PDB file of C-alpha atoms in Angstrom:
ATOM      1  CA  ASP A  13     105.771  15.864  57.859  1.00 81.00           C
ATOM      2  CA  SER A  14     106.864  12.213  57.818  1.00 85.00           C
ATOM      3  CA  GLY A  15     104.557  11.214  60.666  1.00 93.00           C
ATOM      4  CA  VAL A  16     107.499  10.063  62.790  1.00 97.00           C
ATOM      5  CA  THR A  17     107.745  12.066  66.005  1.00 97.00           C
ATOM      6  CA  GLN A  18     110.914  12.428  68.022  1.00 97.00           C
ATOM      7  CA  THR A  19     111.282  14.111  71.384  1.00 97.00           C
ATOM      8  CA  PRO A  20     112.997  16.119  72.593  1.00 97.00           C
ATOM      9  CA  LYS A  21     114.298  18.124  69.627  1.00 96.00           C
ATOM     10  CA  HIS A  22     117.336  19.304  71.546  1.00 97.00           C
ATOM     11  CA  LEU A  23     119.106  17.921  74.587  1.00 97.00           C
ATOM     12  CA  ILE A  24     122.072  19.443  76.377  1.00 97.00           C
ATOM     13  CA  THR A  25     123.742  17.510  79.141  1.00 97.00           C
ATOM     14  CA  ALA A  26     127.125  16.764  80.675  1.00 97.00           C
ATOM     15  CA  THR A  27     129.612  13.938  80.426  1.00 97.00           C
ATOM     16  CA  GLY A  28     128.768  10.904  82.509  1.00 97.00           C
ATOM     17  CA  GLN A  29     125.038  11.541  82.413  1.00 97.00           C
ATOM     18  CA  ARG A  30     122.241   9.375  81.028  1.00 98.00           C
ATOM     19  CA  VAL A  31     119.510  10.464  78.607  1.00 98.00           C
ATOM     20  CA  THR A  32     116.492   8.912  76.946  1.00 98.00           C
ATOM     21  CA  LEU A  33     115.367   9.752  73.429  1.00 98.00           C
ATOM     22  CA  ARG A  34     111.845   8.932  72.398  1.00 98.00           C
ATOM     23  CA  CYS A  35     110.325   8.026  69.059  1.00 98.00           C
ATOM     24  CA  SER A  36     106.721   7.528  67.966  1.00 98.00           C
ATOM     25  CA  PRO A  37     106.519   5.783  64.587  1.00 97.00           C
ATOM     26  CA  ARG A  38     104.030   6.519  61.844  1.00 97.00           C
ATOM     27  CA  SER A  39     100.613   5.062  62.460  1.00 95.00           C
ATOM     28  CA  GLY A  40     100.623   1.431  61.350  1.00 94.00           C
ATOM     29  CA  ASP A  41     104.391   1.066  61.143  1.00 96.00           C
ATOM     30  CA  LEU A  42     105.736  -1.924  63.032  1.00 95.00           C
ATOM     31  CA  SER A  43     109.436  -1.369  62.451  1.00 94.00           C
ATOM     32  CA  VAL A  44     111.503   1.279  64.203  1.00 96.00           C
ATOM     33  CA  TYR A  45     115.141   2.105  63.454  1.00 96.00           C
ATOM     34  CA  TRP A  46     117.689   4.333  65.137  1.00 97.00           C
ATOM     35  CA  TYR A  47     120.527   6.122  63.383  1.00 97.00           C
ATOM     36  CA  GLN A  48     123.298   8.431  64.561  1.00 97.00           C
ATOM     37  CA  GLN A  49     124.514  11.313  62.403  1.00 96.00           C
ATOM     38  CA  SER A  50     127.837  12.911  63.297  1.00 94.00           C
ATOM     39  CA  LEU A  51     130.332  14.989  61.365  1.00 89.00           C
ATOM     40  CA  ASP A  52     133.084  12.379  61.493  1.00 89.00           C
ATOM     41  CA  GLN A  53     131.027   9.174  61.096  1.00 90.00           C
ATOM     42  CA  GLY A  54     128.184  10.348  58.910  1.00 92.00           C
ATOM     43  CA  LEU A  55     124.871   8.476  59.154  1.00 94.00           C
ATOM     44  CA  GLN A  56     125.300   5.200  61.011  1.00 95.00           C
ATOM     45  CA  PHE A  57     122.701   2.519  61.633  1.00 94.00           C
ATOM     46  CA  LEU A  58     122.327   1.696  65.314  1.00 96.00           C
ATOM     47  CA  ILE A  59     119.467  -0.768  65.814  1.00 95.00           C
ATOM     48  CA  HIS A  60     116.220  -2.123  64.318  1.00 94.00           C
ATOM     49  CA  TYR A  61     113.121  -3.265  66.201  1.00 94.00           C
ATOM     50  CA  TYR A  62     110.104  -4.979  64.714  1.00 93.00           C
ATOM     51  CA  ASN A  63     106.896  -5.270  66.720  1.00 94.00           C
ATOM     52  CA  GLY A  64     108.775  -5.160  69.998  1.00 95.00           C
ATOM     53  CA  GLU A  65     111.537  -7.558  68.988  1.00 94.00           C
ATOM     54  CA  GLU A  66     115.120  -6.580  68.303  1.00 93.00           C
ATOM     55  CA  ARG A  67     115.999  -7.560  64.741  1.00 91.00           C
ATOM     56  CA  ALA A  68     119.448  -6.149  64.042  1.00 90.00           C
ATOM     57  CA  LYS A  69     122.239  -4.227  65.661  1.00 91.00           C
ATOM     58  CA  GLY A  70     124.681  -1.991  63.906  1.00 91.00           C
ATOM     59  CA  ASN A  71     127.382   0.234  65.305  1.00 83.00           C
ATOM     60  CA  ILE A  72     125.727   0.641  68.679  1.00 93.00           C
ATOM     61  CA  LEU A  73     127.908   1.077  71.728  1.00 94.00           C
ATOM     62  CA  GLU A  74     127.385  -1.073  74.810  1.00 95.00           C
ATOM     63  CA  ARG A  75     126.558   2.127  76.727  1.00 96.00           C
ATOM     64  CA  PHE A  76     123.548   2.531  74.452  1.00 97.00           C
ATOM     65  CA  SER A  77     120.376   0.474  74.599  1.00 96.00           C
ATOM     66  CA  ALA A  78     116.948   0.629  73.053  1.00 97.00           C
ATOM     67  CA  GLN A  79     113.551  -0.953  73.313  1.00 97.00           C
ATOM     68  CA  GLN A  80     110.218  -0.909  71.547  1.00 98.00           C
ATOM     69  CA  PHE A  81     107.109  -0.919  73.692  1.00 97.00           C
ATOM     70  CA  PRO A  82     103.735  -2.646  73.099  1.00 96.00           C
ATOM     71  CA  ASP A  83     102.278   0.604  71.731  1.00 96.00           C
ATOM     72  CA  LEU A  84     105.195   0.523  69.226  1.00 97.00           C
ATOM     73  CA  HIS A  85     106.939   3.657  70.420  1.00 97.00           C
ATOM     74  CA  SER A  86     110.644   3.280  71.011  1.00 98.00           C
ATOM     75  CA  GLU A  87     113.246   4.713  73.345  1.00 98.00           C
ATOM     76  CA  LEU A  88     116.987   4.982  72.910  1.00 98.00           C
ATOM     77  CA  ASN A  89     118.905   5.159  76.166  1.00 98.00           C
ATOM     78  CA  LEU A  90     122.400   6.607  76.200  1.00 98.00           C
ATOM     79  CA  SER A  91     124.447   6.314  79.392  1.00 97.00           C
ATOM     80  CA  SER A  92     127.879   7.352  80.671  1.00 97.00           C
ATOM     81  CA  LEU A  93     127.837  10.011  78.017  1.00 97.00           C
ATOM     82  CA  GLU A  94     131.064  11.168  76.431  1.00 97.00           C
ATOM     83  CA  LEU A  95     131.853  14.240  74.361  1.00 96.00           C
ATOM     84  CA  GLY A  96     131.988  12.061  71.254  1.00 95.00           C
ATOM     85  CA  ASP A  97     128.341  11.090  71.693  1.00 96.00           C
ATOM     86  CA  SER A  98     127.307  14.572  70.599  1.00 97.00           C
ATOM     87  CA  ALA A  99     125.329  13.982  67.421  1.00 97.00           C
ATOM     88  CA  LEU A 100     121.961  14.057  65.750  1.00 97.00           C
ATOM     89  CA  TYR A 101     119.973  10.916  66.524  1.00 97.00           C
ATOM     90  CA  PHE A 102     117.299   9.902  64.046  1.00 97.00           C
ATOM     91  CA  CYS A 103     114.454   7.515  64.372  1.00 97.00           C
ATOM     92  CA  ALA A 104     112.825   6.009  61.303  1.00 97.00           C
ATOM     93  CA  SER A 105     109.900   3.679  60.813  1.00 96.00           C
ATOM     94  CA  SER A 106     108.448   1.424  58.155  1.00 94.00           C
ATOM     95  CA  VAL A 107     105.395  -0.783  57.796  1.00 92.00           C
ATOM     96  CA  GLN A 108     107.435  -3.919  57.292  1.00 85.00           C
ATOM     97  CA  PRO A 109     111.209  -4.467  57.308  1.00 82.00           C
ATOM     98  CA  ASN A 110     111.392  -4.628  53.499  1.00 81.00           C
ATOM     99  CA  GLN A 111     109.652  -1.291  52.993  1.00 86.00           C
ATOM    100  CA  PRO A 112     111.167   2.213  52.752  1.00 90.00           C
ATOM    101  CA  GLN A 113     112.035   3.955  55.975  1.00 93.00           C
ATOM    102  CA  HIS A 114     110.550   7.319  56.909  1.00 94.00           C
ATOM    103  CA  PHE A 115     112.586   9.542  59.192  1.00 96.00           C
ATOM    104  CA  GLY A 116     111.747  11.870  62.030  1.00 96.00           C
ATOM    105  CA  ASP A 117     113.358  15.291  62.450  1.00 94.00           C
ATOM    106  CA  GLY A 118     115.906  13.975  64.921  1.00 96.00           C
ATOM    107  CA  THR A 119     117.098  14.793  68.415  1.00 97.00           C
ATOM    108  CA  ARG A 120     120.219  16.909  68.625  1.00 96.00           C
ATOM    109  CA  LEU A 121     122.293  15.806  71.596  1.00 97.00           C
ATOM    110  CA  SER A 122     125.028  18.101  72.860  1.00 97.00           C
ATOM    111  CA  ILE A 123     127.430  16.935  75.552  1.00 97.00           C
ATOM    112  CA  LEU A 124     129.239  19.686  77.436  1.00 93.00           C
TER     113      LEU A 124
ATOM    114  CA  ALA B  14     131.463  -5.265  52.674  1.00 76.00           C
ATOM    115  CA  GLN B  15     128.583  -3.153  51.535  1.00 84.00           C
ATOM    116  CA  SER B  16     129.326   0.500  50.938  1.00 91.00           C
ATOM    117  CA  VAL B  17     128.015   3.599  49.213  1.00 96.00           C
ATOM    118  CA  THR B  18     130.214   6.264  47.672  1.00 97.00           C
ATOM    119  CA  GLN B  19     129.138   9.761  46.796  1.00 97.00           C
ATOM    120  CA  PRO B  20     132.188  11.232  45.094  1.00 97.00           C
ATOM    121  CA  ASP B  21     131.097  14.870  45.265  1.00 96.00           C
ATOM    122  CA  ILE B  22     131.048  16.470  48.704  1.00 95.00           C
ATOM    123  CA  HIS B  23     129.847  19.851  47.454  1.00 97.00           C
ATOM    124  CA  ILE B  24     128.152  20.851  44.210  1.00 97.00           C
ATOM    125  CA  THR B  25     127.071  24.335  43.156  1.00 97.00           C
ATOM    126  CA  VAL B  26     124.670  24.923  40.289  1.00 97.00           C
ATOM    127  CA  SER B  27     122.767  27.903  38.975  1.00 97.00           C
ATOM    128  CA  GLU B  28     119.018  28.016  39.325  1.00 97.00           C
ATOM    129  CA  GLY B  29     117.424  26.527  36.235  1.00 97.00           C
ATOM    130  CA  ALA B  30     120.456  24.411  35.380  1.00 97.00           C
ATOM    131  CA  SER B  31     120.364  20.636  35.234  1.00 97.00           C
ATOM    132  CA  LEU B  32     121.708  18.524  38.058  1.00 97.00           C
ATOM    133  CA  GLU B  33     123.286  15.105  38.404  1.00 98.00           C
ATOM    134  CA  LEU B  34     124.460  13.732  41.737  1.00 98.00           C
ATOM    135  CA  ARG B  35     126.587  10.625  41.588  1.00 98.00           C
ATOM    136  CA  CYS B  36     126.251   7.498  43.689  1.00 97.00           C
ATOM    137  CA  ASN B  37     128.169   4.235  43.465  1.00 97.00           C
ATOM    138  CA  TYR B  38     127.499   1.206  45.616  1.00 94.00           C
ATOM    139  CA  SER B  39     129.205  -2.017  46.514  1.00 91.00           C
ATOM    140  CA  TYR B  40     126.846  -4.890  47.219  1.00 84.00           C
ATOM    141  CA  GLY B  41     126.902  -8.547  46.252  1.00 74.00           C
ATOM    142  CA  ALA B  42     123.230  -9.032  45.475  1.00 77.00           C
ATOM    143  CA  THR B  43     120.643  -6.944  43.679  1.00 75.00           C
ATOM    144  CA  PRO B  44     120.460  -3.806  45.780  1.00 83.00           C
ATOM    145  CA  TYR B  45     117.571  -1.818  47.108  1.00 90.00           C
ATOM    146  CA  LEU B  46     118.574   1.795  46.494  1.00 93.00           C
ATOM    147  CA  PHE B  47     117.316   5.069  47.858  1.00 95.00           C
ATOM    148  CA  TRP B  48     117.901   8.785  47.660  1.00 97.00           C
ATOM    149  CA  TYR B  49     117.063  10.971  50.643  1.00 97.00           C
ATOM    150  CA  VAL B  50     117.248  14.741  51.028  1.00 97.00           C
ATOM    151  CA  GLN B  51     118.001  16.597  54.246  1.00 96.00           C
ATOM    152  CA  SER B  52     117.252  20.303  54.565  1.00 92.00           C
ATOM    153  CA  PRO B  53     118.903  22.254  57.407  1.00 85.00           C
ATOM    154  CA  GLY B  54     117.380  21.355  60.731  1.00 81.00           C
ATOM    155  CA  GLN B  55     115.165  18.722  59.169  1.00 84.00           C
ATOM    156  CA  GLY B  56     115.048  14.992  59.022  1.00 89.00           C
ATOM    157  CA  LEU B  57     115.648  12.901  55.920  1.00 94.00           C
ATOM    158  CA  GLN B  58     112.921  12.888  53.307  1.00 95.00           C
ATOM    159  CA  LEU B  59     112.658  10.005  50.867  1.00 95.00           C
ATOM    160  CA  LEU B  60     112.989  11.237  47.272  1.00 97.00           C
ATOM    161  CA  LEU B  61     112.783   7.922  45.446  1.00 96.00           C
ATOM    162  CA  LYS B  62     113.561   4.237  45.640  1.00 94.00           C
ATOM    163  CA  TYR B  63     114.602   1.380  43.403  1.00 93.00           C
ATOM    164  CA  PHE B  64     113.642  -2.167  44.277  1.00 88.00           C
ATOM    165  CA  SER B  65     113.390  -3.875  40.889  1.00 85.00           C
ATOM    166  CA  GLY B  66     111.920  -3.435  37.421  1.00 87.00           C
ATOM    167  CA  ASP B  67     112.321  -0.278  35.377  1.00 89.00           C
ATOM    168  CA  THR B  68     115.803   1.077  35.930  1.00 91.00           C
ATOM    169  CA  LEU B  69     114.661   4.701  35.585  1.00 96.00           C
ATOM    170  CA  VAL B  70     112.656   5.676  38.635  1.00 96.00           C
ATOM    171  CA  GLN B  71     110.700   8.846  39.201  1.00 97.00           C
ATOM    172  CA  GLY B  72     110.519  10.528  42.567  1.00 97.00           C
ATOM    173  CA  ILE B  73     109.067  13.547  44.244  1.00 96.00           C
ATOM    174  CA  LYS B  74     109.971  17.177  43.513  1.00 95.00           C
ATOM    175  CA  GLY B  75     110.836  16.395  39.887  1.00 97.00           C
ATOM    176  CA  PHE B  76     113.784  14.120  40.665  1.00 98.00           C
ATOM    177  CA  GLU B  77     114.624  10.893  38.877  1.00 98.00           C
ATOM    178  CA  ALA B  78     117.385   8.318  39.204  1.00 98.00           C
ATOM    179  CA  GLU B  79     118.769   5.636  36.958  1.00 97.00           C
ATOM    180  CA  PHE B  80     120.055   2.280  38.165  1.00 95.00           C
ATOM    181  CA  LYS B  81     122.970   0.981  36.109  1.00 94.00           C
ATOM    182  CA  ARG B  82     124.027  -2.460  37.260  1.00 91.00           C
ATOM    183  CA  SER B  83     127.091  -2.566  34.991  1.00 92.00           C
ATOM    184  CA  GLN B  84     128.431   0.601  36.601  1.00 94.00           C
ATOM    185  CA  SER B  85     127.116  -0.078  40.128  1.00 93.00           C
ATOM    186  CA  SER B  86     125.613   3.377  40.017  1.00 95.00           C
ATOM    187  CA  PHE B  87     122.369   5.067  40.977  1.00 97.00           C
ATOM    188  CA  ASN B  88     122.730   8.707  39.942  1.00 98.00           C
ATOM    189  CA  LEU B  89     120.134  11.300  40.830  1.00 98.00           C
ATOM    190  CA  ARG B  90     119.047  13.840  38.216  1.00 98.00           C
ATOM    191  CA  LYS B  91     116.840  16.864  37.874  1.00 98.00           C
ATOM    192  CA  PRO B  92     116.411  18.780  34.606  1.00 97.00           C
ATOM    193  CA  SER B  93     115.956  22.230  36.163  1.00 97.00           C
ATOM    194  CA  VAL B  94     117.051  23.073  39.699  1.00 97.00           C
ATOM    195  CA  HIS B  95     115.093  25.429  41.939  1.00 96.00           C
ATOM    196  CA  TRP B  96     116.582  27.482  44.778  1.00 95.00           C
ATOM    197  CA  SER B  97     114.561  25.387  47.222  1.00 95.00           C
ATOM    198  CA  ASP B  98     116.520  22.291  46.177  1.00 96.00           C
ATOM    199  CA  ALA B  99     119.546  23.515  48.145  1.00 97.00           C
ATOM    200  CA  ALA B 100     120.077  20.783  50.731  1.00 97.00           C
ATOM    201  CA  GLU B 101     122.168  17.708  51.442  1.00 97.00           C
ATOM    202  CA  TYR B 102     121.455  14.591  49.445  1.00 98.00           C
ATOM    203  CA  PHE B 103     122.147  11.074  50.626  1.00 98.00           C
ATOM    204  CA  CYS B 104     122.263   7.889  48.612  1.00 97.00           C
ATOM    205  CA  ALA B 105     121.645   4.665  50.513  1.00 95.00           C
ATOM    206  CA  VAL B 106     121.588   0.931  49.914  1.00 93.00           C
ATOM    207  CA  GLY B 107     119.088  -1.144  51.883  1.00 89.00           C
ATOM    208  CA  LEU B 108     120.142  -4.463  53.332  1.00 84.00           C
ATOM    209  CA  PHE B 109     117.141  -6.723  53.830  1.00 78.00           C
ATOM    210  CA  SER B 110     118.042 -10.085  55.233  1.00 73.00           C
ATOM    211  CA  GLY B 111     116.464 -12.479  57.665  1.00 68.00           C
ATOM    212  CA  GLY B 112     113.685 -10.094  58.585  1.00 65.00           C
ATOM    213  CA  TYR B 113     115.907  -7.176  59.363  1.00 66.00           C
ATOM    214  CA  ASN B 114     116.516  -3.992  57.479  1.00 79.00           C
ATOM    215  CA  LYS B 115     119.226  -1.407  57.664  1.00 87.00           C
ATOM    216  CA  LEU B 116     120.352   1.396  55.431  1.00 91.00           C
ATOM    217  CA  ILE B 117     123.978   2.041  54.531  1.00 93.00           C
ATOM    218  CA  PHE B 118     124.385   5.699  53.655  1.00 95.00           C
ATOM    219  CA  GLY B 119     126.892   7.556  51.562  1.00 96.00           C
ATOM    220  CA  ALA B 120     128.647  10.582  53.021  1.00 96.00           C
ATOM    221  CA  GLY B 121     126.245  12.946  51.321  1.00 97.00           C
ATOM    222  CA  THR B 122     126.492  15.688  48.697  1.00 98.00           C
ATOM    223  CA  ARG B 123     125.740  19.236  49.730  1.00 97.00           C
ATOM    224  CA  LEU B 124     124.010  21.165  46.958  1.00 97.00           C
ATOM    225  CA  ALA B 125     124.168  24.946  46.734  1.00 97.00           C
ATOM    226  CA  VAL B 126     122.003  26.811  44.219  1.00 97.00           C
ATOM    227  CA  HIS B 127     123.024  30.198  42.856  1.00 94.00           C
ATOM    228  CA  PRO B 128     120.255  32.589  41.759  1.00 88.00           C
TER     229      PRO B 128
END
């Protein structure tokens, strides 16, 4: 158990819909990261937040957005969903940005 | 651009045999390097990391990795594989710059273990 909690574990929805994925970091970790894992793209970095502030963006679509709240949990919002958004979405956390990242078990998103 | 290459997509070994998983990276500065393991239906678990210092690093579950700057490699090794080691293994390089941090992952190597 990494201590990073992601909910829900599975999400099934339809094209055009909007979903929210939630992540609770390990106790004491200030940094939260989101990654997407798909068969064709592999593991791709999406975004990094540190203590509520966005620090870096990777290959994140404009239809996707994230935020980190004062209690340090984070949410990833995906809108206008397309079939290609079906993937496993991971959250990771670390104490500081230059420390190793610890991953949650992921949310599997299936778009029908 | 930074990149990580894992040349072997699938590897099969017999239980008790030794294992080496290859990883090559492309990065201009001294890299931060990681190996993660992903079991089916699970998240990624950190096996070991290299930040600086001794180029042979020890990790959990009996794994070790050696950083070779001249070869831009960070290969993962285990002297005797157990059936429970069957999983997918990912090598990653960490980019720390200006207060941000992101991992660039290789495509992964899927390990099968024969009894």
